[in-house]
Tab-separated table of C-alpha atoms in Angstrom:
chain	number	residue	atom	x	y	z
A	1	MET	CA	93.532	21.019	-33.230
A	2	LEU	CA	90.043	22.561	-33.339
A	3	LYS	CA	86.999	20.834	-34.811
A	4	LEU	CA	83.480	22.249	-34.965
A	5	TYR	CA	80.485	19.970	-35.430
A	6	HIS	CA	77.765	22.192	-36.818
A	7	ALA	CA	74.769	22.432	-39.144
A	8	GLU	CA	73.637	25.245	-41.466
A	9	PRO	CA	75.020	28.726	-40.719
A	10	LEU	CA	72.064	29.895	-38.659
A	11	ALA	CA	71.004	30.015	-35.022
A	12	ASN	CA	73.375	28.193	-32.657
A	13	SER	CA	75.639	26.819	-35.390
A	14	LEU	CA	76.124	30.311	-36.818
A	15	LYS	CA	76.766	31.622	-33.307
A	16	ALA	CA	79.735	29.265	-32.881
A	17	LEU	CA	81.015	29.739	-36.438
A	18	VAL	CA	81.229	33.551	-36.248
A	19	PRO	CA	83.840	33.833	-33.454
A	20	LEU	CA	85.964	31.110	-35.050
A	21	LYS	CA	85.904	33.063	-38.331
A	22	GLU	CA	86.373	36.469	-36.636
A	23	LYS	CA	89.476	35.172	-34.905
A	24	GLY	CA	90.773	33.563	-38.070
A	25	LEU	CA	91.222	30.257	-36.234
A	26	ASP	CA	91.982	27.173	-38.267
A	27	PHE	CA	89.373	24.512	-37.592
A	28	GLU	CA	88.021	21.373	-39.172
A	29	SER	CA	84.373	21.900	-40.126
A	30	ILE	CA	82.294	18.760	-39.579
A	31	TYR	CA	78.816	19.144	-41.044
A	32	VAL	CA	76.053	17.381	-39.119
A	33	ASP	CA	72.994	16.934	-41.325
A	34	LEU	CA	69.979	17.811	-39.215
A	35	HIS	CA	67.709	16.966	-42.175
A	36	LYS	CA	68.890	13.368	-41.738
A	37	PHE	CA	68.728	13.603	-37.909
A	38	GLU	CA	72.448	12.871	-37.698
A	39	GLN	CA	72.595	14.742	-34.379
A	40	HIS	CA	70.687	11.824	-32.824
A	41	GLU	CA	72.874	9.077	-34.350
A	42	PRO	CA	74.876	7.003	-31.857
A	43	TRP	CA	78.210	8.295	-33.226
A	44	PHE	CA	77.183	11.877	-32.508
A	45	VAL	CA	75.499	11.215	-29.162
A	46	ALA	CA	78.780	9.567	-28.112
A	47	ILE	CA	80.385	12.992	-28.637
A	48	ASN	CA	77.557	15.095	-27.186
A	49	PRO	CA	75.114	13.087	-25.054
A	50	GLU	CA	72.574	15.906	-25.458
A	51	GLY	CA	72.402	15.252	-29.211
A	52	GLN	CA	72.725	18.896	-30.215
A	53	VAL	CA	74.962	21.031	-32.396
A	54	PRO	CA	77.255	22.924	-32.241
A	55	VAL	CA	80.049	21.039	-30.496
A	56	LEU	CA	83.633	22.260	-30.267
A	57	ASP	CA	86.424	19.690	-29.974
A	58	HIS	CA	89.723	21.231	-28.895
A	59	ASP	CA	92.480	18.618	-28.781
A	60	GLY	CA	89.901	16.092	-27.641
A	61	ALA	CA	88.204	18.282	-25.007
A	62	ILE	CA	84.501	18.631	-25.810
A	63	ILE	CA	82.738	21.957	-25.263
A	64	THR	CA	78.994	22.282	-25.881
A	65	HIS	CA	76.476	25.166	-25.905
A	66	SER	CA	77.284	28.093	-28.149
A	67	THR	CA	77.428	30.726	-25.390
A	68	VAL	CA	79.937	28.598	-23.492
A	69	ILE	CA	81.898	27.961	-26.712
A	70	GLY	CA	82.136	31.719	-27.345
A	71	GLU	CA	83.576	32.430	-23.887
A	72	TYR	CA	85.888	29.406	-24.224
A	73	LEU	CA	87.356	30.752	-27.453
A	74	GLU	CA	88.009	34.082	-25.701
A	75	ASP	CA	89.765	32.324	-22.826
A	76	ALA	CA	91.784	29.967	-25.030
A	77	PHE	CA	92.512	32.409	-27.884
A	78	PRO	CA	92.321	35.919	-26.451
A	79	GLY	CA	94.086	37.328	-29.502
A	80	THR	CA	92.925	39.491	-32.352
A	81	PRO	CA	90.271	40.534	-32.302
A	82	PRO	CA	88.965	40.199	-28.756
A	83	LEU	CA	85.191	39.655	-28.729
A	84	ARG	CA	84.805	40.301	-25.002
A	85	PRO	CA	85.530	43.550	-23.147
A	86	ALA	CA	88.770	43.655	-21.153
A	87	ASP	CA	87.199	45.270	-18.057
A	88	ALA	CA	85.042	43.551	-15.444
A	89	LEU	CA	82.022	45.808	-15.964
A	90	GLY	CA	82.114	45.371	-19.748
A	91	LYS	CA	82.212	41.609	-19.310
A	92	ALA	CA	79.213	41.833	-16.960
A	93	ARG	CA	77.274	43.889	-19.528
A	94	MET	CA	78.061	41.306	-22.213
A	95	ARG	CA	76.971	38.427	-19.964
A	96	TYR	CA	73.770	40.217	-18.992
A	97	TRP	CA	72.837	40.350	-22.675
A	98	ASN	CA	73.938	36.786	-23.366
A	99	LYS	CA	71.765	35.567	-20.512
A	100	PHE	CA	68.813	37.620	-21.699
A	101	ILE	CA	69.152	36.334	-25.270
A	102	ASP	CA	69.683	32.701	-24.210
A	103	GLU	CA	66.722	32.702	-21.821
A	104	HIS	CA	64.264	35.172	-23.341
A	105	VAL	CA	64.858	35.325	-27.097
A	106	LEU	CA	66.385	32.219	-28.658
A	107	ASN	CA	63.618	29.727	-27.878
A	108	TYR	CA	60.910	32.087	-29.108
A	109	VAL	CA	62.535	32.732	-32.482
A	110	SER	CA	63.222	29.013	-32.636
A	111	MET	CA	59.538	28.218	-32.041
A	112	HIS	CA	58.513	30.293	-35.070
A	113	GLY	CA	61.316	28.708	-37.112
A	114	TRP	CA	60.246	25.215	-36.109
A	115	HIS	CA	56.596	26.069	-36.734
A	116	ARG	CA	57.406	27.029	-40.318
A	117	MET	CA	60.249	24.674	-41.224
A	118	VAL	CA	60.638	21.727	-38.866
A	119	GLY	CA	56.865	21.280	-38.650
A	120	VAL	CA	56.715	20.730	-42.423
A	121	ILE	CA	59.562	18.216	-42.217
A	122	ALA	CA	58.036	16.455	-39.185
A	123	ARG	CA	54.632	16.129	-40.849
A	124	SER	CA	56.214	14.648	-43.984
A	125	ILE	CA	57.370	11.607	-41.977
A	126	GLU	CA	55.053	8.618	-41.616
A	127	SER	CA	53.936	8.322	-37.993
A	128	GLY	CA	55.562	4.990	-37.037
A	129	GLU	CA	58.841	6.205	-38.493
A	130	PHE	CA	58.404	9.552	-36.713
A	131	GLU	CA	58.020	7.933	-33.279
A	132	LYS	CA	61.167	5.880	-33.922
A	133	LEU	CA	63.116	9.029	-34.771
A	134	VAL	CA	61.788	10.857	-31.725
A	135	ALA	CA	62.512	7.922	-29.402
A	136	ARG	CA	66.255	8.268	-29.901
A	137	ILE	CA	66.389	12.021	-29.126
A	138	PRO	CA	68.297	12.293	-25.825
A	139	LEU	CA	66.657	15.429	-24.367
A	140	HIS	CA	63.070	15.273	-23.094
A	141	GLU	CA	62.405	18.882	-24.152
A	142	GLN	CA	63.637	18.186	-27.680
A	143	ARG	CA	61.367	15.128	-27.979
A	144	GLU	CA	58.428	17.302	-26.874
A	145	LYS	CA	59.435	20.042	-29.296
A	146	TRP	CA	59.512	17.606	-32.246
A	147	ARG	CA	56.086	16.229	-31.307
A	148	THR	CA	54.664	19.722	-30.931
A	149	ALA	CA	56.227	20.825	-34.223
A	150	ARG	CA	54.451	17.921	-35.907
A	151	SER	CA	51.060	18.514	-34.295
A	152	GLY	CA	51.473	22.311	-34.530
A	153	PHE	CA	52.275	24.988	-31.956
A	154	SER	CA	49.154	26.677	-30.562
A	155	GLU	CA	48.143	30.203	-31.545
A	156	SER	CA	48.692	31.393	-27.977
A	157	GLU	CA	52.200	29.893	-27.827
A	158	LEU	CA	53.083	31.581	-31.113
A	159	ALA	CA	51.562	34.903	-30.005
A	160	ASN	CA	53.546	34.778	-26.764
A	161	ALA	CA	56.713	34.038	-28.739
A	162	THR	CA	56.031	37.041	-30.986
A	163	ARG	CA	55.517	39.203	-27.896
A	164	LYS	CA	58.888	38.078	-26.503
A	165	ILE	CA	60.644	38.751	-29.818
A	166	LEU	CA	59.191	42.262	-30.048
A	167	LEU	CA	60.174	42.937	-26.454
A	168	SER	CA	63.749	42.053	-27.384
A	169	VAL	CA	63.590	44.262	-30.482
A	170	ASP	CA	62.504	47.223	-28.335
A	171	LYS	CA	65.119	46.475	-25.689
A	172	VAL	CA	67.919	46.305	-28.263
A	173	GLU	CA	66.633	49.451	-29.984
A	174	GLU	CA	66.743	51.297	-26.647
A	175	GLN	CA	70.267	50.065	-25.884
A	176	LEU	CA	71.521	51.118	-29.317
A	177	GLY	CA	70.335	54.641	-28.498
A	178	LYS	CA	72.888	54.663	-25.672
A	179	THR	CA	75.834	52.612	-26.975
A	180	PRO	CA	76.965	51.579	-30.480
A	181	TRP	CA	77.048	47.869	-29.563
A	182	LEU	CA	74.974	45.889	-27.053
A	183	ALA	CA	77.597	45.694	-24.299
A	184	GLY	CA	79.014	49.192	-24.838
A	185	GLY	CA	81.698	50.542	-27.125
A	186	MET	CA	82.875	47.318	-28.741
A	187	TYR	CA	81.473	44.507	-30.858
A	188	THR	CA	81.231	41.441	-28.572
A	189	LEU	CA	79.791	37.946	-28.242
A	190	ALA	CA	76.527	39.624	-27.167
A	191	ASP	CA	76.151	41.231	-30.612
A	192	ILE	CA	76.954	37.905	-32.252
A	193	ASN	CA	74.377	36.231	-29.999
A	194	TYR	CA	71.496	38.589	-30.772
A	195	PHE	CA	72.348	38.667	-34.455
A	196	THR	CA	72.501	34.883	-34.857
A	197	SER	CA	69.610	34.100	-32.485
A	198	CYS	CA	67.179	36.696	-33.769
A	199	ALA	CA	68.228	39.683	-35.847
A	200	VAL	CA	69.597	37.754	-38.847
A	201	SER	CA	66.076	36.583	-39.723
A	202	VAL	CA	63.611	38.682	-37.735
A	203	VAL	CA	62.720	41.289	-40.379
A	204	ARG	CA	62.090	38.640	-43.017
A	205	MET	CA	60.265	36.282	-40.646
A	206	PHE	CA	57.856	38.968	-39.419
A	207	PRO	CA	57.146	41.286	-42.349
A	208	ASP	CA	53.870	42.397	-40.724
A	209	LEU	CA	55.412	43.672	-37.510
A	210	GLY	CA	56.885	46.813	-39.058
A	211	ILE	CA	60.275	46.235	-37.459
A	212	GLU	CA	62.016	48.563	-39.947
A	213	LYS	CA	59.944	51.489	-38.677
A	214	ARG	CA	59.872	50.376	-35.082
A	215	ALA	CA	63.626	49.835	-34.735
A	216	PRO	CA	65.715	51.915	-37.149
A	217	ARG	CA	68.836	51.681	-34.985
A	218	LEU	CA	68.505	47.902	-34.933
A	219	LEU	CA	68.335	47.893	-38.748
A	220	GLU	CA	71.498	49.991	-38.982
A	221	TRP	CA	73.225	47.717	-36.417
A	222	ILE	CA	72.222	44.624	-38.440
A	223	GLU	CA	74.072	46.077	-41.418
A	224	ARG	CA	77.145	46.787	-39.283
A	225	VAL	CA	77.142	43.218	-37.917
A	226	ARG	CA	76.580	41.781	-41.393
A	227	ALA	CA	79.614	43.716	-42.656
A	228	ARG	CA	81.901	42.026	-40.091
A	229	PRO	CA	84.418	39.772	-41.854
A	230	GLY	CA	83.693	36.861	-39.500
A	231	VAL	CA	79.944	37.150	-40.033
A	232	LYS	CA	80.344	37.283	-43.820
A	233	ALA	CA	82.621	34.241	-43.811
A	234	ALA	CA	80.307	32.264	-41.528
A	235	LEU	CA	77.193	33.125	-43.559
A	236	ALA	CA	78.993	31.898	-46.698
A	237	MET	CA	79.168	28.332	-45.316
A	238	PRO	CA	77.001	25.774	-47.172
A	239	ASP	CA	73.250	25.620	-46.519
A	240	LYS	CA	71.544	22.376	-47.520
A	241	THR	CA	68.091	23.500	-46.380
A	242	ASN	CA	65.409	22.797	-48.976
A	243	PRO	CA	64.941	26.216	-50.647
A	244	ALA	CA	61.155	25.885	-50.281
A	245	LEU	CA	61.586	25.779	-46.498
A	246	ARG	CA	63.874	28.790	-46.215
A	247	THR	CA	61.352	31.157	-44.652
A	248	PHE	CA	63.567	30.908	-41.577
A	249	SER	CA	67.003	30.629	-43.139
A	250	GLY	CA	66.437	32.446	-46.417
A	251	GLU	CA	67.334	35.886	-45.081
A	252	VAL	CA	70.974	34.970	-44.808
A	253	ARG	CA	71.477	34.061	-48.457
B	1	MET	CA	82.372	50.652	-2.292
B	2	LEU	CA	80.215	47.522	-2.704
B	3	LYS	CA	76.518	47.348	-1.841
B	4	LEU	CA	74.293	44.311	-2.213
B	5	TYR	CA	70.522	44.651	-2.346
B	6	HIS	CA	69.159	41.272	-1.317
B	7	ALA	CA	66.397	39.420	0.482
B	8	GLU	CA	66.523	36.319	2.720
B	9	PRO	CA	69.608	34.097	2.379
B	10	LEU	CA	68.087	31.655	-0.072
B	11	ALA	CA	67.857	31.182	-3.833
B	12	ASN	CA	69.293	34.077	-5.856
B	13	SER	CA	70.026	36.304	-2.856
B	14	LEU	CA	72.015	33.513	-1.203
B	15	LYS	CA	73.813	32.888	-4.498
B	16	ALA	CA	75.146	36.461	-4.537
B	17	LEU	CA	75.879	36.573	-0.792
B	18	VAL	CA	78.076	33.442	-0.773
B	19	PRO	CA	80.872	34.673	-3.081
B	20	LEU	CA	80.977	38.035	-1.275
B	21	LYS	CA	81.403	36.197	2.027
B	22	GLU	CA	83.843	33.611	0.612
B	23	LYS	CA	86.042	36.409	-0.652
B	24	GLY	CA	85.766	38.318	2.601
B	25	LEU	CA	84.726	41.440	0.703
B	26	ASP	CA	83.429	44.384	2.688
B	27	PHE	CA	79.972	45.318	1.467
B	28	GLU	CA	76.948	47.204	2.651
B	29	SER	CA	74.002	44.827	3.004
B	30	ILE	CA	70.722	46.433	1.983
B	31	TYR	CA	67.765	44.237	2.878
B	32	VAL	CA	64.852	44.387	0.436
B	33	ASP	CA	61.697	43.085	2.092
B	34	LEU	CA	59.962	40.855	-0.463
B	35	HIS	CA	57.138	40.267	2.044
B	36	LYS	CA	56.340	43.974	1.662
B	37	PHE	CA	56.960	43.865	-2.121
B	38	GLU	CA	59.720	46.431	-1.766
B	39	GLN	CA	61.359	45.055	-4.924
B	40	HIS	CA	58.503	46.642	-6.899
B	41	GLU	CA	58.670	50.027	-5.166
B	42	PRO	CA	59.664	52.964	-7.384
B	43	TRP	CA	62.911	53.523	-5.425
B	44	PHE	CA	64.025	49.967	-6.135
B	45	VAL	CA	62.815	49.826	-9.746
B	46	ALA	CA	64.888	52.983	-10.314
B	47	ILE	CA	67.932	50.875	-9.373
B	48	ASN	CA	66.883	47.678	-11.182
B	49	PRO	CA	64.148	48.238	-13.768
B	50	GLU	CA	63.417	44.496	-13.667
B	51	GLY	CA	62.326	44.784	-10.016
B	52	GLN	CA	64.307	41.786	-8.809
B	53	VAL	CA	66.946	41.029	-6.195
B	54	PRO	CA	69.873	40.617	-5.876
B	55	VAL	CA	71.522	43.758	-7.234
B	56	LEU	CA	75.199	44.596	-6.812
B	57	ASP	CA	76.236	48.253	-6.758
B	58	HIS	CA	79.982	48.696	-7.199
B	59	ASP	CA	80.960	52.359	-6.988
B	60	GLY	CA	77.657	53.235	-8.657
B	61	ALA	CA	77.815	50.606	-11.419
B	62	ILE	CA	74.756	48.347	-11.216
B	63	ILE	CA	75.102	44.629	-11.908
B	64	THR	CA	72.040	42.376	-11.885
B	65	HIS	CA	71.435	38.598	-12.136
B	66	SER	CA	73.264	36.421	-9.653
B	67	THR	CA	75.214	34.382	-12.239
B	68	VAL	CA	76.514	37.604	-13.796
B	69	ILE	CA	77.293	39.009	-10.327
B	70	GLY	CA	79.350	35.900	-9.487
B	71	GLU	CA	81.492	36.215	-12.621
B	72	TYR	CA	81.805	39.961	-12.055
B	73	LEU	CA	83.198	39.434	-8.549
B	74	GLU	CA	85.765	37.011	-10.019
B	75	ASP	CA	86.792	39.570	-12.639
B	76	ALA	CA	86.897	42.525	-10.248
B	77	PHE	CA	88.312	40.681	-7.184
B	78	PRO	CA	90.233	37.664	-8.482
B	79	GLY	CA	91.934	37.234	-5.104
B	80	THR	CA	91.650	34.605	-2.394
B	81	PRO	CA	89.943	32.385	-2.841
B	82	PRO	CA	89.254	32.163	-6.568
B	83	LEU	CA	85.818	30.668	-7.247
B	84	ARG	CA	86.436	30.093	-10.961
B	85	PRO	CA	89.060	27.782	-12.512
B	86	ALA	CA	92.137	29.473	-13.937
B	87	ASP	CA	92.181	27.423	-17.166
B	88	ALA	CA	89.906	27.881	-20.176
B	89	LEU	CA	88.480	24.365	-20.053
B	90	GLY	CA	87.703	24.600	-16.335
B	91	LYS	CA	85.885	27.891	-16.935
B	92	ALA	CA	83.867	26.245	-19.722
B	93	ARG	CA	82.911	23.345	-17.413
B	94	MET	CA	81.782	25.840	-14.765
B	95	ARG	CA	79.735	27.839	-17.287
B	96	TYR	CA	78.135	24.700	-18.692
B	97	TRP	CA	76.814	23.925	-15.201
B	98	ASN	CA	75.775	27.502	-14.512
B	99	LYS	CA	73.790	27.541	-17.734
B	100	PHE	CA	72.187	24.187	-16.962
B	101	ILE	CA	71.221	25.303	-13.445
B	102	ASP	CA	69.948	28.713	-14.577
B	103	GLU	CA	67.863	27.289	-17.424
B	104	HIS	CA	66.844	23.830	-16.213
B	105	VAL	CA	66.801	23.828	-12.413
B	106	LEU	CA	66.199	27.195	-10.772
B	107	ASN	CA	62.715	27.920	-12.118
B	108	TYR	CA	61.467	24.447	-11.234
B	109	VAL	CA	62.611	24.577	-7.611
B	110	SER	CA	61.227	28.095	-7.522
B	111	MET	CA	57.825	26.879	-8.744
B	112	HIS	CA	57.538	24.449	-5.838
B	113	GLY	CA	58.728	27.155	-3.446
B	114	TRP	CA	56.173	29.608	-4.785
B	115	HIS	CA	53.470	26.958	-4.716
B	116	ARG	CA	54.065	26.406	-0.996
B	117	MET	CA	55.036	29.846	0.219
B	118	VAL	CA	54.233	32.668	-2.173
B	119	GLY	CA	50.865	31.091	-3.039
B	120	VAL	CA	49.833	31.329	0.633
B	121	ILE	CA	50.955	34.953	0.777
B	122	ALA	CA	49.273	35.800	-2.539
B	123	ARG	CA	45.957	34.239	-1.484
B	124	SER	CA	46.003	36.176	1.781
B	125	ILE	CA	45.733	39.462	-0.129
B	126	GLU	CA	42.310	40.836	-1.032
B	127	SER	CA	41.809	40.667	-4.772
B	128	GLY	CA	41.595	44.394	-5.621
B	129	GLU	CA	44.733	45.003	-3.582
B	130	PHE	CA	46.401	41.989	-5.235
B	131	GLU	CA	45.796	43.334	-8.749
B	132	LYS	CA	47.248	46.698	-7.700
B	133	LEU	CA	50.388	44.994	-6.383
B	134	VAL	CA	50.725	42.887	-9.525
B	135	ALA	CA	50.204	45.868	-11.829
B	136	ARG	CA	53.432	47.497	-10.680
B	137	ILE	CA	55.607	44.397	-11.261
B	138	PRO	CA	57.894	45.320	-14.187
B	139	LEU	CA	58.392	41.866	-15.751
B	140	HIS	CA	55.501	40.185	-17.589
B	141	GLU	CA	56.670	36.707	-16.500
B	142	GLN	CA	56.761	37.794	-12.865
B	143	ARG	CA	53.210	39.181	-13.091
B	144	GLU	CA	52.066	35.859	-14.565
B	145	LYS	CA	53.947	33.932	-11.863
B	146	TRP	CA	52.243	35.909	-9.075
B	147	ARG	CA	48.823	35.362	-10.635
B	148	THR	CA	49.508	31.643	-11.079
B	149	ALA	CA	50.845	31.356	-7.516
B	150	ARG	CA	47.557	32.847	-6.290
B	151	SER	CA	45.305	30.645	-8.406
B	152	GLY	CA	47.600	27.616	-7.943
B	153	PHE	CA	50.079	25.865	-10.214
B	154	SER	CA	48.580	22.864	-12.006
B	155	GLU	CA	49.400	19.289	-11.028
B	156	SER	CA	51.073	18.720	-14.391
B	157	GLU	CA	53.253	21.830	-14.034
B	158	LEU	CA	54.339	20.711	-10.572
B	159	ALA	CA	54.973	17.140	-11.756
B	160	ASN	CA	57.097	18.417	-14.629
B	161	ALA	CA	59.037	20.606	-12.187
B	162	THR	CA	59.653	17.590	-9.945
B	163	ARG	CA	60.882	15.630	-12.980
B	164	LYS	CA	63.339	18.414	-13.845
B	165	ILE	CA	64.610	18.602	-10.263
B	166	LEU	CA	65.176	14.833	-10.103
B	167	LEU	CA	66.943	14.936	-13.454
B	168	SER	CA	69.327	17.511	-12.009
B	169	VAL	CA	69.830	15.401	-8.860
B	170	ASP	CA	70.819	12.422	-11.016
B	171	LYS	CA	73.052	14.544	-13.241
B	172	VAL	CA	74.893	16.030	-10.250
B	173	GLU	CA	75.167	12.600	-8.609
B	174	GLU	CA	76.759	11.241	-11.798
B	175	GLN	CA	79.198	14.169	-12.020
B	176	LEU	CA	80.238	13.752	-8.386
B	177	GLY	CA	81.209	10.163	-9.240
B	178	LYS	CA	83.830	11.629	-11.602
B	179	THR	CA	85.013	14.842	-9.930
B	180	PRO	CA	84.850	16.132	-6.333
B	181	TRP	CA	83.144	19.378	-7.382
B	182	LEU	CA	80.787	20.115	-10.289
B	183	ALA	CA	83.325	21.772	-12.584
B	184	GLY	CA	86.258	19.509	-11.665
B	185	GLY	CA	88.827	19.617	-8.901
B	186	MET	CA	87.875	22.914	-7.273
B	187	TYR	CA	84.877	24.498	-5.544
B	188	THR	CA	83.461	27.084	-7.973
B	189	LEU	CA	80.490	29.328	-8.694
B	190	ALA	CA	78.794	26.251	-10.210
B	191	ASP	CA	78.755	24.523	-6.810
B	192	ILE	CA	77.422	27.702	-5.221
B	193	ASN	CA	74.768	27.894	-7.928
B	194	TYR	CA	73.451	24.337	-7.544
B	195	PHE	CA	73.590	24.547	-3.768
B	196	THR	CA	71.691	27.823	-3.517
B	197	SER	CA	69.246	27.106	-6.371
B	198	CYS	CA	68.346	23.568	-5.390
B	199	ALA	CA	70.457	21.475	-3.028
B	200	VAL	CA	70.095	23.680	0.059
B	201	SER	CA	66.389	22.814	0.300
B	202	VAL	CA	65.748	19.832	-1.980
B	203	VAL	CA	65.918	17.025	0.606
B	204	ARG	CA	63.586	18.824	2.981
B	205	MET	CA	61.216	19.989	0.224
B	206	PHE	CA	60.797	16.498	-1.244
B	207	PRO	CA	60.934	14.012	1.630
B	208	ASP	CA	59.020	11.437	-0.445
B	209	LEU	CA	61.520	11.305	-3.293
B	210	GLY	CA	64.139	9.322	-1.382
B	211	ILE	CA	66.924	11.661	-2.441
B	212	GLU	CA	69.200	10.471	0.419
B	213	LYS	CA	69.198	6.949	-1.045
B	214	ARG	CA	69.138	8.043	-4.651
B	215	ALA	CA	72.058	10.478	-4.402
B	216	PRO	CA	74.499	9.680	-1.572
B	217	ARG	CA	77.348	11.606	-3.229
B	218	LEU	CA	75.106	14.666	-3.499
B	219	LEU	CA	74.335	14.396	0.231
B	220	GLU	CA	78.041	14.240	1.071
B	221	TRP	CA	78.724	17.191	-1.281
B	222	ILE	CA	75.932	19.221	0.404
B	223	GLU	CA	77.753	18.802	3.728
B	224	ARG	CA	81.044	19.899	2.135
B	225	VAL	CA	79.402	23.002	0.646
B	226	ARG	CA	77.602	23.758	3.921
B	227	ALA	CA	80.958	23.642	5.715
B	228	ARG	CA	82.422	26.386	3.503
B	229	PRO	CA	83.044	29.533	5.560
B	230	GLY	CA	81.314	31.738	2.979
B	231	VAL	CA	78.237	29.519	2.916
B	232	LYS	CA	78.021	29.439	6.716
B	233	ALA	CA	78.340	33.217	6.935
B	234	ALA	CA	75.746	33.798	4.206
B	235	LEU	CA	73.246	31.357	5.743
B	236	ALA	CA	73.597	33.182	9.065
B	237	MET	CA	72.123	36.380	7.564
B	238	PRO	CA	68.660	37.342	8.915
B	239	ASP	CA	65.551	35.544	7.654
B	240	LYS	CA	62.264	37.394	8.187
B	241	THR	CA	60.154	34.691	6.548
B	242	ASN	CA	57.111	33.787	8.632
B	243	PRO	CA	58.233	30.540	10.347
B	244	ALA	CA	54.958	28.877	9.344
B	245	LEU	CA	55.871	29.376	5.691
B	246	ARG	CA	59.410	28.015	5.923
B	247	THR	CA	58.767	24.766	4.068
B	248	PHE	CA	61.007	26.240	1.393
B	249	SER	CA	63.487	28.199	3.498
B	250	GLY	CA	63.438	26.182	6.712
B	251	GLU	CA	66.193	23.817	5.638
B	252	VAL	CA	68.812	26.492	5.992
B	253	ARG	CA	68.090	27.256	9.661
């Protein structure tokens, strides 16, 4: 029995939902309402002490972190369709990209998303109440991120994040000049990772950066990823985000 | 034919050397002299555009990043001894730790190492010459790290790094109360990762933190890892570091 604890179909939650949908695996969807900070409730922290979604529960075994979940699903359900190359070198190419995206892309897109969406939410909470909410967040870095979202990220932090995002856009554009998908000839977890961590929202989030002109192959790849049955099904999952705050998530509707 | 481009047997170079030695694989060792900044020379950047060691060359295919290299060696040479669990859940446990170490440990130990060792080297270079050396470093973050090492990391950066290192010490200590190795019942790439990224030098680097008392299981585990034939063989590789600068690397002698 598979269960996925997840939030809206974007970022890390989307990244875990896509392979489940691509593989046509039956799973119980358990929605964790981040708008109500359910991920920091004792019942959830008992499941994942880090207080973060997504979480996969497979017959009681708990697997956290979306990159690890993706590889786990390949190992446990290698069947149709495979989302990881069969050969050692292909796997290495996929993992190179996953590592790059996890370490050099995700947090920078997330910073802009938090700046626009979570910052608004954080500032709408009265300060005594806010400190109470922050105090129960398990991870130090997440507590800092909530406080910074409330007080506002600095211009230089945001500019550095934009620089990192553009660097990834150029790197992906270059790769797509050599191979149809990031890790080579097949659609893999690396494509799902870059799509869900960045590409799904990057054009809409940064209309001034001219990404359409800068990265035409990326744009064409986005359409190919979006046409994947698993991506379509995952993007069709409910989104309870306040429509006024959908600068980050709106692209996927 | 396997070739490994690597530097001294510590940190990421050690992390790639250990599985090669554990598996008894024949490989050509190509020493890259970081003291002479060979990793930024055009000949090396032609092999790895990121200008970093280690790099594995397998019959002309280039694989970079030590975590990716470790998994690649498992995929390409699954034979004796395996360094990755055979079951899906064991693999996920191993990857959870690898991700934690790569994202939350390595850079913080590295900062203290750079503060003590690379900072001394960087300050010994005349400033016009220094800027020329930095200008040819491919990665932005590495250029920034060299400049910061020269000017000095701030007290708050170093204190935060120490906090992260201690958090990892406590996390590993807790895990070793449940399982003999990080990912469960067997010695895996996760043990190699924590050992080479942190544990090999942490007691010596932070004598004031009382790690022996704080983490007795970690200390016992360090001895078990150190006794591994692959670890012994890798640690016996040449170290050209100036002995006066071995506050970081000295532990392994």
